[in-house]
CSV table of C-alpha atoms and ligand atoms in Angstrom, one decimal:
chain,number,residue,atom,x,y,z
A,1045,MET,CA,2.9,-10.7,-26.6
A,1046,LEU,CA,-0.8,-11.6,-26.7
A,1047,SER,CA,0.1,-15.3,-27.2
A,1048,ASP,CA,2.4,-15.2,-24.2
A,1049,LEU,CA,-0.5,-14.1,-22.0
A,1050,MET,CA,-2.8,-16.6,-23.5
A,1051,ILE,CA,-0.4,-19.5,-23.2
A,1052,ASN,CA,0.8,-18.8,-19.6
A,1053,ASN,CA,-2.2,-16.9,-18.2
A,1054,ASP,CA,0.4,-15.1,-16.3
A,1055,PHE,CA,-0.7,-11.4,-16.4
A,1056,LEU,CA,2.1,-10.3,-14.0
A,1057,ALA,CA,4.8,-11.8,-16.2
A,1058,TYR,CA,3.2,-10.1,-19.2
A,1059,THR,CA,3.0,-6.8,-17.3
A,1060,LEU,CA,6.6,-7.0,-16.2
A,1061,ALA,CA,7.8,-7.8,-19.7
A,1062,ASN,CA,6.1,-4.6,-20.8
A,1063,PRO,CA,6.5,-2.3,-17.8
A,1064,THR,CA,5.8,1.0,-19.4
A,1065,GLN,CA,3.3,0.3,-22.1
A,1066,LEU,CA,1.7,-2.4,-24.3
A,1067,PRO,CA,2.0,-2.4,-28.1
A,1068,ALA,CA,-1.9,-1.9,-28.2
A,1069,ALA,CA,-5.0,-2.4,-26.1
A,1070,TYR,CA,-7.0,-5.5,-27.0
A,1071,ASP,CA,-10.0,-7.6,-26.0
A,1072,PHE,CA,-11.2,-11.1,-26.3
A,1073,MET,CA,-14.0,-13.4,-25.0
A,1074,LEU,CA,-13.6,-16.2,-22.5
A,1075,GLY,CA,-16.0,-18.9,-23.7
A,1076,GLN,CA,-19.4,-17.2,-24.2
A,1077,HIS,CA,-19.5,-15.7,-20.8
A,1078,THR,CA,-16.8,-13.0,-20.1
A,1079,ARG,CA,-15.3,-10.2,-22.1
A,1080,VAL,CA,-11.7,-9.5,-21.2
A,1081,GLU,CA,-10.1,-6.1,-22.0
A,1082,VAL,CA,-6.4,-5.5,-21.6
A,1083,LEU,CA,-6.4,-1.7,-21.6
A,1084,ASP,CA,-2.8,-0.9,-20.7
A,1085,THR,CA,0.2,-2.5,-19.0
A,1086,GLY,CA,-1.1,-3.9,-15.7
A,1087,VAL,CA,-4.7,-3.0,-16.5
A,1088,ILE,CA,-7.2,-5.9,-17.2
A,1089,VAL,CA,-11.0,-5.9,-17.0
A,1090,PHE,CA,-13.3,-9.0,-16.8
A,1091,SER,CA,-17.0,-8.2,-17.8
A,1092,PRO,CA,-19.6,-10.9,-17.5
A,1093,ALA,CA,-22.9,-10.4,-19.3
A,1094,THR,CA,-24.7,-9.3,-16.1
A,1095,ALA,CA,-23.4,-8.1,-12.8
A,1096,SER,CA,-24.5,-6.1,-9.7
A,1097,LYS,CA,-21.1,-4.9,-8.6
A,1098,ASP,CA,-18.2,-3.1,-10.3
A,1099,ILE,CA,-15.1,-4.0,-8.4
A,1100,VAL,CA,-11.5,-2.6,-8.6
A,1101,LEU,CA,-8.7,-4.6,-7.0
A,1102,SER,CA,-5.4,-2.7,-7.2
A,1103,CYS,CA,-2.0,-3.8,-6.0
A,1104,ALA,CA,1.6,-2.6,-6.4
A,1105,VAL,CA,0.8,1.1,-6.0
A,1106,HIS,CA,3.9,0.4,-3.9
A,1107,GLY,CA,6.2,-1.8,-6.0
A,1108,ASN,CA,7.8,-3.8,-3.2
A,1109,GLU,CA,4.5,-4.9,-1.6
A,1110,THR,CA,4.4,-8.3,-3.2
A,1111,ALA,CA,1.8,-10.4,-1.4
A,1112,PRO,CA,-1.1,-8.4,-2.9
A,1113,ILE,CA,0.5,-8.7,-6.3
A,1114,GLU,CA,0.6,-12.5,-5.9
A,1115,ILE,CA,-3.1,-12.6,-4.7
A,1116,CYS,CA,-4.3,-10.5,-7.7
A,1117,ASN,CA,-2.2,-12.5,-10.2
A,1118,GLN,CA,-3.6,-15.8,-9.0
A,1119,LEU,CA,-7.2,-14.5,-9.3
A,1120,ILE,CA,-6.4,-13.2,-12.8
A,1121,SER,CA,-4.9,-16.5,-13.8
A,1122,ASP,CA,-7.8,-18.4,-12.4
A,1123,LEU,CA,-10.2,-16.2,-14.3
A,1124,LEU,CA,-8.2,-16.5,-17.6
A,1125,ASN,CA,-7.9,-20.3,-17.4
A,1126,GLN,CA,-11.6,-20.4,-16.4
A,1127,ARG,CA,-11.0,-22.3,-13.1
A,1128,ILE,CA,-13.3,-19.5,-11.8
A,1129,ILE,CA,-16.0,-17.5,-13.7
A,1130,ALA,CA,-16.6,-13.8,-12.9
A,1131,LYS,CA,-20.2,-13.0,-11.9
A,1132,GLN,CA,-19.3,-9.4,-11.1
A,1133,ARG,CA,-17.4,-7.0,-13.3
A,1134,VAL,CA,-13.8,-6.6,-12.0
A,1135,MET,CA,-10.8,-4.5,-13.0
A,1136,PHE,CA,-7.3,-5.4,-11.7
A,1137,LEU,CA,-4.7,-2.8,-11.6
A,1138,ILE,CA,-1.0,-3.5,-11.1
A,1139,GLY,CA,-0.1,0.0,-10.2
A,1140,ASN,CA,3.7,0.5,-10.6
A,1141,PRO,CA,5.3,-2.2,-12.8
A,1142,ALA,CA,8.6,-0.3,-13.0
A,1143,ALA,CA,8.9,-0.2,-9.2
A,1144,ILE,CA,8.1,-3.9,-9.0
A,1145,LEU,CA,11.1,-4.6,-11.3
A,1146,ASN,CA,13.2,-2.2,-9.2
A,1147,LYS,CA,12.0,-4.0,-6.0
A,1148,THR,CA,11.3,-0.6,-4.3
A,1149,ARG,CA,8.3,1.2,-2.9
A,1150,PHE,CA,8.6,3.8,-5.7
A,1151,ILE,CA,11.1,5.1,-8.1
A,1152,ASP,CA,10.8,8.9,-8.2
A,1153,GLU,CA,7.8,9.6,-5.9
A,1154,ASN,CA,5.4,7.8,-3.7
A,1155,MET,CA,2.5,7.1,-6.1
A,1156,ASN,CA,-0.1,6.9,-3.2
A,1157,ARG,CA,0.4,10.7,-2.7
A,1158,LEU,CA,-0.4,11.5,-6.3
A,1159,PHE,CA,-4.1,10.9,-6.7
A,1160,SER,CA,-7.1,13.3,-6.8
A,1161,GLY,CA,-5.1,15.4,-9.3
A,1162,ALA,CA,-2.0,15.7,-7.1
A,1163,HIS,CA,0.0,14.2,-10.0
A,1164,SER,CA,-0.4,17.5,-11.9
A,1165,LYS,CA,0.2,19.9,-9.0
A,1166,GLY,CA,3.5,21.5,-7.9
A,1167,GLU,CA,6.2,20.4,-10.4
A,1168,GLY,CA,3.4,19.0,-12.7
A,1169,LEU,CA,3.4,15.8,-14.8
A,1170,THR,CA,7.1,15.3,-14.7
A,1171,HIS,CA,8.2,11.7,-14.1
A,1172,PRO,CA,6.5,8.4,-15.0
A,1173,GLU,CA,4.8,7.8,-11.6
A,1174,ARG,CA,2.9,11.1,-12.0
A,1175,HIS,CA,1.8,10.0,-15.5
A,1176,ARG,CA,0.8,6.6,-14.3
A,1177,ALA,CA,-1.3,8.0,-11.3
A,1178,LYS,CA,-3.2,10.1,-13.8
A,1179,MET,CA,-3.7,7.1,-16.1
A,1180,LEU,CA,-4.9,5.0,-13.2
A,1181,GLU,CA,-7.4,7.7,-12.3
A,1182,GLN,CA,-8.7,7.6,-15.9
A,1183,TYR,CA,-9.0,3.8,-15.9
A,1184,VAL,CA,-11.0,3.9,-12.6
A,1185,ALA,CA,-13.2,6.7,-13.9
A,1186,GLY,CA,-13.9,4.9,-17.2
A,1187,PHE,CA,-14.7,1.6,-15.3
A,1188,PHE,CA,-17.0,3.1,-12.7
A,1189,ASN,CA,-18.7,5.6,-15.1
A,1190,ALA,CA,-19.8,2.8,-17.4
A,1191,ASN,CA,-22.6,1.9,-15.0
A,1192,SER,CA,-24.4,4.1,-12.5
A,1193,ASP,CA,-26.7,1.4,-11.0
A,1194,ARG,CA,-24.1,-0.9,-9.5
A,1195,GLN,CA,-22.4,-1.1,-6.2
A,1196,ARG,CA,-18.8,0.3,-6.6
A,1197,ILE,CA,-16.0,-1.3,-4.6
A,1198,HIS,CA,-12.3,-0.5,-4.6
A,1199,TYR,CA,-9.9,-2.4,-2.4
A,1200,ASP,CA,-6.4,-1.0,-2.8
A,1201,LEU,CA,-4.2,-3.8,-1.5
A,1202,HIS,CA,-0.9,-3.1,0.3
A,1203,THR,CA,1.4,-4.5,2.9
A,1204,ALA,CA,3.0,-2.4,5.7
A,1205,ILE,CA,6.7,-1.6,6.1
A,1206,ARG,CA,6.8,-2.8,9.7
A,1207,PRO,CA,5.1,-5.5,11.7
A,1208,SER,CA,1.7,-4.6,13.2
A,1209,LYS,CA,-0.1,-5.6,16.5
A,1210,HIS,CA,-3.1,-6.0,14.3
A,1211,GLU,CA,-1.6,-7.9,11.3
A,1212,LYS,CA,-4.4,-7.0,8.8
A,1213,PHE,CA,-6.1,-3.6,8.8
A,1214,ALA,CA,-7.9,-1.2,6.5
A,1215,ILE,CA,-8.0,2.5,6.2
A,1216,TYR,CA,-11.5,3.8,5.7
A,1217,PRO,CA,-11.1,7.1,3.7
A,1218,TYR,CA,-12.7,10.3,5.1
A,1219,ARG,CA,-16.3,10.5,3.9
A,1220,PRO,CA,-18.1,13.4,5.4
A,1221,GLY,CA,-21.9,13.0,5.2
A,1222,ARG,CA,-21.7,9.3,4.3
A,1223,ALA,CA,-22.3,6.6,6.9
A,1224,PHE,CA,-19.7,3.9,7.3
A,1225,SER,CA,-20.8,0.5,5.9
A,1226,GLY,CA,-21.1,-2.2,8.5
A,1227,GLU,CA,-21.5,-4.7,5.7
A,1228,GLN,CA,-18.2,-3.7,4.2
A,1229,MET,CA,-16.4,-4.0,7.6
A,1230,MET,CA,-17.9,-7.4,8.1
A,1231,PHE,CA,-16.7,-8.5,4.7
A,1232,LEU,CA,-13.2,-7.3,5.5
A,1233,ALA,CA,-13.4,-9.1,8.9
A,1234,ASP,CA,-14.2,-12.3,7.0
A,1235,CYS,CA,-11.1,-11.5,4.9
A,1236,GLY,CA,-9.1,-11.5,8.2
A,1237,VAL,CA,-8.9,-7.7,8.2
A,1238,ASP,CA,-10.2,-7.2,11.7
A,1239,THR,CA,-9.1,-3.6,12.3
A,1240,ILE,CA,-10.4,-0.4,10.7
A,1241,LEU,CA,-8.9,3.1,10.9
A,1242,PHE,CA,-11.4,5.9,10.1
A,1243,HIS,CA,-9.5,8.7,8.4
A,1244,HIS,CA,-10.2,12.2,9.5
A,1245,GLU,CA,-9.4,14.3,6.4
A,1246,PRO,CA,-9.1,14.2,2.7
A,1247,THR,CA,-5.9,12.6,1.3
A,1248,THR,CA,-4.2,12.0,-2.0
A,1249,THR,CA,-4.4,8.2,-1.8
A,1250,PHE,CA,-5.9,5.9,-4.4
A,1251,SER,CA,-8.7,4.7,-2.1
A,1252,TYR,CA,-9.7,8.3,-1.2
A,1253,TYR,CA,-10.0,9.1,-4.9
A,1254,SER,CA,-12.4,6.2,-5.6
A,1255,SER,CA,-14.4,6.9,-2.5
A,1256,GLU,CA,-14.7,10.6,-3.0
A,1257,GLN,CA,-15.1,10.8,-6.8
A,1258,PHE,CA,-17.3,7.7,-7.4
A,1259,LYS,CA,-18.8,7.1,-3.9
A,1260,ALA,CA,-17.2,3.7,-4.0
A,1261,ASP,CA,-16.9,1.5,-0.9
A,1262,ALA,CA,-13.1,2.0,-1.1
A,1263,PHE,CA,-10.4,1.1,1.4
A,1264,THR,CA,-6.6,0.9,1.6
A,1265,VAL,CA,-6.2,-2.7,2.9
A,1266,GLU,CA,-2.9,-3.6,4.7
A,1267,LEU,CA,-2.5,-7.4,4.5
A,1268,GLY,CA,0.7,-8.0,6.5
A,1269,LYS,CA,4.3,-7.0,6.4
A,1270,VAL,CA,6.3,-6.3,3.2
A,1271,MET,CA,8.3,-9.3,2.0
A,1272,PRO,CA,10.2,-9.9,-1.3
A,1273,PHE,CA,8.7,-12.3,-3.9
A,1274,GLY,CA,9.1,-15.9,-2.8
A,1275,GLN,CA,9.2,-15.1,0.9
A,1276,ASN,CA,5.5,-14.5,1.5
A,1277,ASP,CA,3.8,-17.2,3.6
A,1278,MET,CA,0.7,-17.4,1.3
A,1279,SER,CA,-1.2,-19.4,3.9
A,1280,ARG,CA,-1.5,-16.1,5.8
A,1281,PHE,CA,-3.5,-14.6,2.9
A,1282,ALA,CA,-5.7,-17.6,2.2
A,1283,GLN,CA,-8.7,-16.2,4.0
A,1284,THR,CA,-8.4,-12.9,2.1
A,1285,HIS,CA,-8.0,-14.7,-1.2
A,1286,THR,CA,-11.0,-16.9,-0.6
A,1287,MET,CA,-13.2,-13.9,0.2
A,1288,LEU,CA,-12.0,-11.9,-2.8
A,1289,GLU,CA,-12.7,-14.9,-5.0
A,1290,LYS,CA,-16.3,-15.2,-3.5
A,1291,LEU,CA,-16.8,-11.5,-4.1
A,1292,ILE,CA,-16.0,-11.8,-7.8
A,1293,THR,CA,-17.6,-15.2,-8.5
A,1294,GLU,CA,-20.8,-15.1,-6.5
A,1295,PRO,CA,-23.9,-13.3,-7.9
A,1296,GLN,CA,-24.8,-12.2,-4.4
A,1297,LEU,CA,-23.0,-12.4,-1.0
A,1298,THR,CA,-25.2,-12.9,2.0
A,1299,PRO,CA,-25.0,-9.6,4.0
A,1300,VAL,CA,-23.6,-10.0,7.5
A,1301,GLU,CA,-25.0,-7.6,10.2
A,1302,PHE,CA,-22.4,-5.4,11.8
A,1303,ASP,CA,-20.9,-6.9,14.9
A,1304,PRO,CA,-18.6,-4.5,16.9
A,1305,GLY,CA,-17.2,-7.6,18.6
A,1306,LYS,CA,-15.5,-8.7,15.4
A,1307,VAL,CA,-13.5,-5.5,14.7
A,1308,ASN,CA,-11.1,-3.1,16.4
A,1309,LEU,CA,-12.1,0.5,15.5
A,1310,TYR,CA,-9.7,3.4,15.6
A,1311,LYS,CA,-10.0,6.9,14.3
A,1312,VAL,CA,-7.2,9.1,13.2
A,1313,SER,CA,-6.6,11.8,15.7
A,1314,ARG,CA,-4.0,13.6,13.6
A,1315,SER,CA,-1.5,13.1,10.9
A,1316,ILE,CA,1.9,14.4,11.9
A,1317,ASN,CA,3.6,15.9,8.9
A,1318,LYS,CA,7.3,16.7,8.5
A,1319,HIS,CA,8.4,20.3,8.6
A,1320,PHE,CA,12.2,20.1,9.2
A,1321,ASP,CA,14.9,17.8,8.0
A,1322,ASP,CA,15.9,16.9,11.6
A,1323,PHE,CA,12.5,15.2,12.2
A,1324,ALA,CA,13.1,12.2,14.5
A,1325,PHE,CA,10.9,9.8,16.4
A,1326,SER,CA,11.5,9.3,20.1
A,1327,PHE,CA,10.3,5.8,20.3
A,1328,ALA,CA,12.2,2.6,19.4
A,1329,GLY,CA,13.0,2.2,15.7
A,1330,ASP,CA,11.4,-1.2,15.7
A,1331,ALA,CA,8.1,-0.2,17.4
A,1332,GLU,CA,5.2,-2.1,15.8
A,1333,ASN,CA,2.2,-0.4,14.2
A,1334,PHE,CA,-0.5,0.2,16.8
A,1335,SER,CA,2.0,0.7,19.6
A,1336,ALA,CA,0.3,3.0,22.2
A,1337,PHE,CA,1.8,5.9,24.1
A,1338,SER,CA,0.5,7.9,27.0
A,1339,GLN,CA,-0.4,11.5,27.4
A,1340,GLY,CA,2.7,13.7,27.8
A,1341,GLU,CA,5.1,11.2,26.3
A,1342,VAL,CA,7.3,12.6,23.5
A,1343,LEU,CA,6.6,11.0,20.1
A,1344,ALA,CA,9.0,13.0,18.0
A,1345,THR,CA,11.2,16.0,17.8
A,1346,GLU,CA,11.9,18.5,15.0
A,1347,GLY,CA,13.1,22.0,14.7
A,1348,GLY,CA,13.8,22.2,18.4
A,1349,GLN,CA,10.2,21.3,19.3
A,1350,GLN,CA,8.8,18.2,21.0
A,1351,ILE,CA,5.7,16.6,19.6
A,1352,MET,CA,3.8,15.1,22.5
A,1353,VAL,CA,0.9,12.6,22.9
A,1354,GLN,CA,-2.2,14.7,23.1
A,1355,HIS,CA,-4.9,12.2,24.3
A,1356,PRO,CA,-4.9,9.8,27.3
A,1357,GLN,CA,-3.5,7.3,24.8
A,1358,GLU,CA,-2.5,7.5,21.2
A,1359,ALA,CA,-1.4,4.6,19.0
A,1360,ILE,CA,0.8,5.1,16.0
A,1361,VAL,CA,0.7,3.6,12.6
A,1362,PHE,CA,3.0,4.0,9.5
A,1363,PRO,CA,5.8,5.8,11.3
A,1364,ASN,CA,8.4,6.9,8.7
A,1365,ALA,CA,10.7,9.8,9.2
A,1366,ASN,CA,12.3,9.3,5.8
A,1367,VAL,CA,9.7,11.3,3.8
A,1368,PRO,CA,10.0,14.6,2.0
A,1369,ILE,CA,9.1,17.8,4.0
A,1370,GLY,CA,5.4,18.3,4.0
A,1371,GLN,CA,4.5,14.6,3.9
A,1372,ARG,CA,3.0,12.4,6.6
A,1373,THR,CA,5.5,10.9,9.0
A,1374,VAL,CA,2.9,9.0,11.1
A,1375,LEU,CA,-0.8,8.7,11.8
A,1376,CYS,CA,-1.9,8.9,15.5
A,1377,LEU,CA,-5.0,6.9,16.5
A,1378,VAL,CA,-7.5,6.9,19.3
A,1379,PRO,CA,-10.3,4.3,19.8
A,1380,ALA,CA,-13.4,5.0,17.7
A,1381,PRO,CA,-17.0,4.6,18.9
A,1382,ASN,CA,-19.1,2.6,16.6
A,1383,GLU,CA,-21.3,5.5,15.7
A,1384,SER,CA,-22.4,6.3,12.1
A,1385,ILE,CA,-22.2,2.7,11.0
A,1386,LEU,CA,-25.0,1.4,8.9
B,829,LIG,O1,3.9,0.8,6.4
B,829,LIG,C1,4.0,1.9,6.0
B,829,LIG,O2,4.6,2.8,6.6
B,829,LIG,C2,3.2,2.4,4.8
B,829,LIG,C3,2.2,1.3,4.3
B,829,LIG,C4,1.4,2.0,3.2
B,829,LIG,O3,1.8,2.0,2.1
B,829,LIG,N1,0.3,2.6,3.6
B,829,LIG,C5,-0.5,3.4,2.8
B,829,LIG,C6,-1.7,3.9,3.5
B,829,LIG,C7,-2.6,4.8,2.6
B,829,LIG,C8,-3.8,5.4,3.4
B,829,LIG,O4,-3.6,6.1,4.3
B,829,LIG,O5,-5.0,5.1,3.0
B,829,LIG,C9,0.3,4.6,2.3
B,829,LIG,O6,1.1,5.1,3.1
B,829,LIG,O7,0.2,5.0,1.2
B,830,ZN,ZN1,1.7,0.4,0.5
């Protein structure tokens, strides 16, 4: 198995050949400059001798979101074959290998609702996605806790189920008492991610876990629309790929001052959760993310009640009526002022 990885430098293939576990963790050196640790299936760390940032890049928390997997695998391969050399410490996580093989968002349960301990609540540590979420938390904790003096970054890379008026956007997890980082938002804008959603409450997502537990600059980053392997137009991800490569390989990035003209800012006005099986949206099934509706319009119905637009305008993102009772069906957004940005 080790020789397969070494010959092909194809970490994704190696991960998918061992979707539940590896025979053993192992490590090796790349030249004299980088220590590589393969900690588990889909978990690989590159550590140069010195660094100022500890960076987590995760993909496939949803198994069918293939473009982020391709971006990460290319970066891993370029590091392994030494086309590029890490100047920052970086951990790649391929979240849910079994769901990649299954070509589905998840197998038993949406893994991006299982972080910050949710994996062990309710029914407890039952199926493999709950175990994997717990393990991913432990890998992130071990990675960040190894250094206290470095900038911590976590980009959890996704693609959205439906098309979006803003093709690339990021969710900034709720962070009471902590200013939003203009520098981070400018980095994301340079990645082509020109739209930011400020979350309004704690969640059980992977990015919230890193943000809250380790004070990381953490985001869920949506890079486009879900496509099967082989159908991604990788030219649409070139800008993101280039910036992630720079982040990993440059000792220092020149900070860019926050420019509100470069980003669209929204804040989450509310998360509409499902309470009844008959929950149904009132808008067209093919409405794009960021479609806006006016006050008084009916967004959804359930249990004989209408759920109306509450602000002069609300835009919607991630509408999905097909979720278990209690989970989010849609996020509603209103424009955000650029306050609290440093
Ligand atoms: O397109 C969709 O409906 C879902 C895309 C997706 O997986 N989004 C993430 C967002 C996580 C967050 O709010 O930070 C998710 O739903 O898990
Ligand atoms: Zn996703």
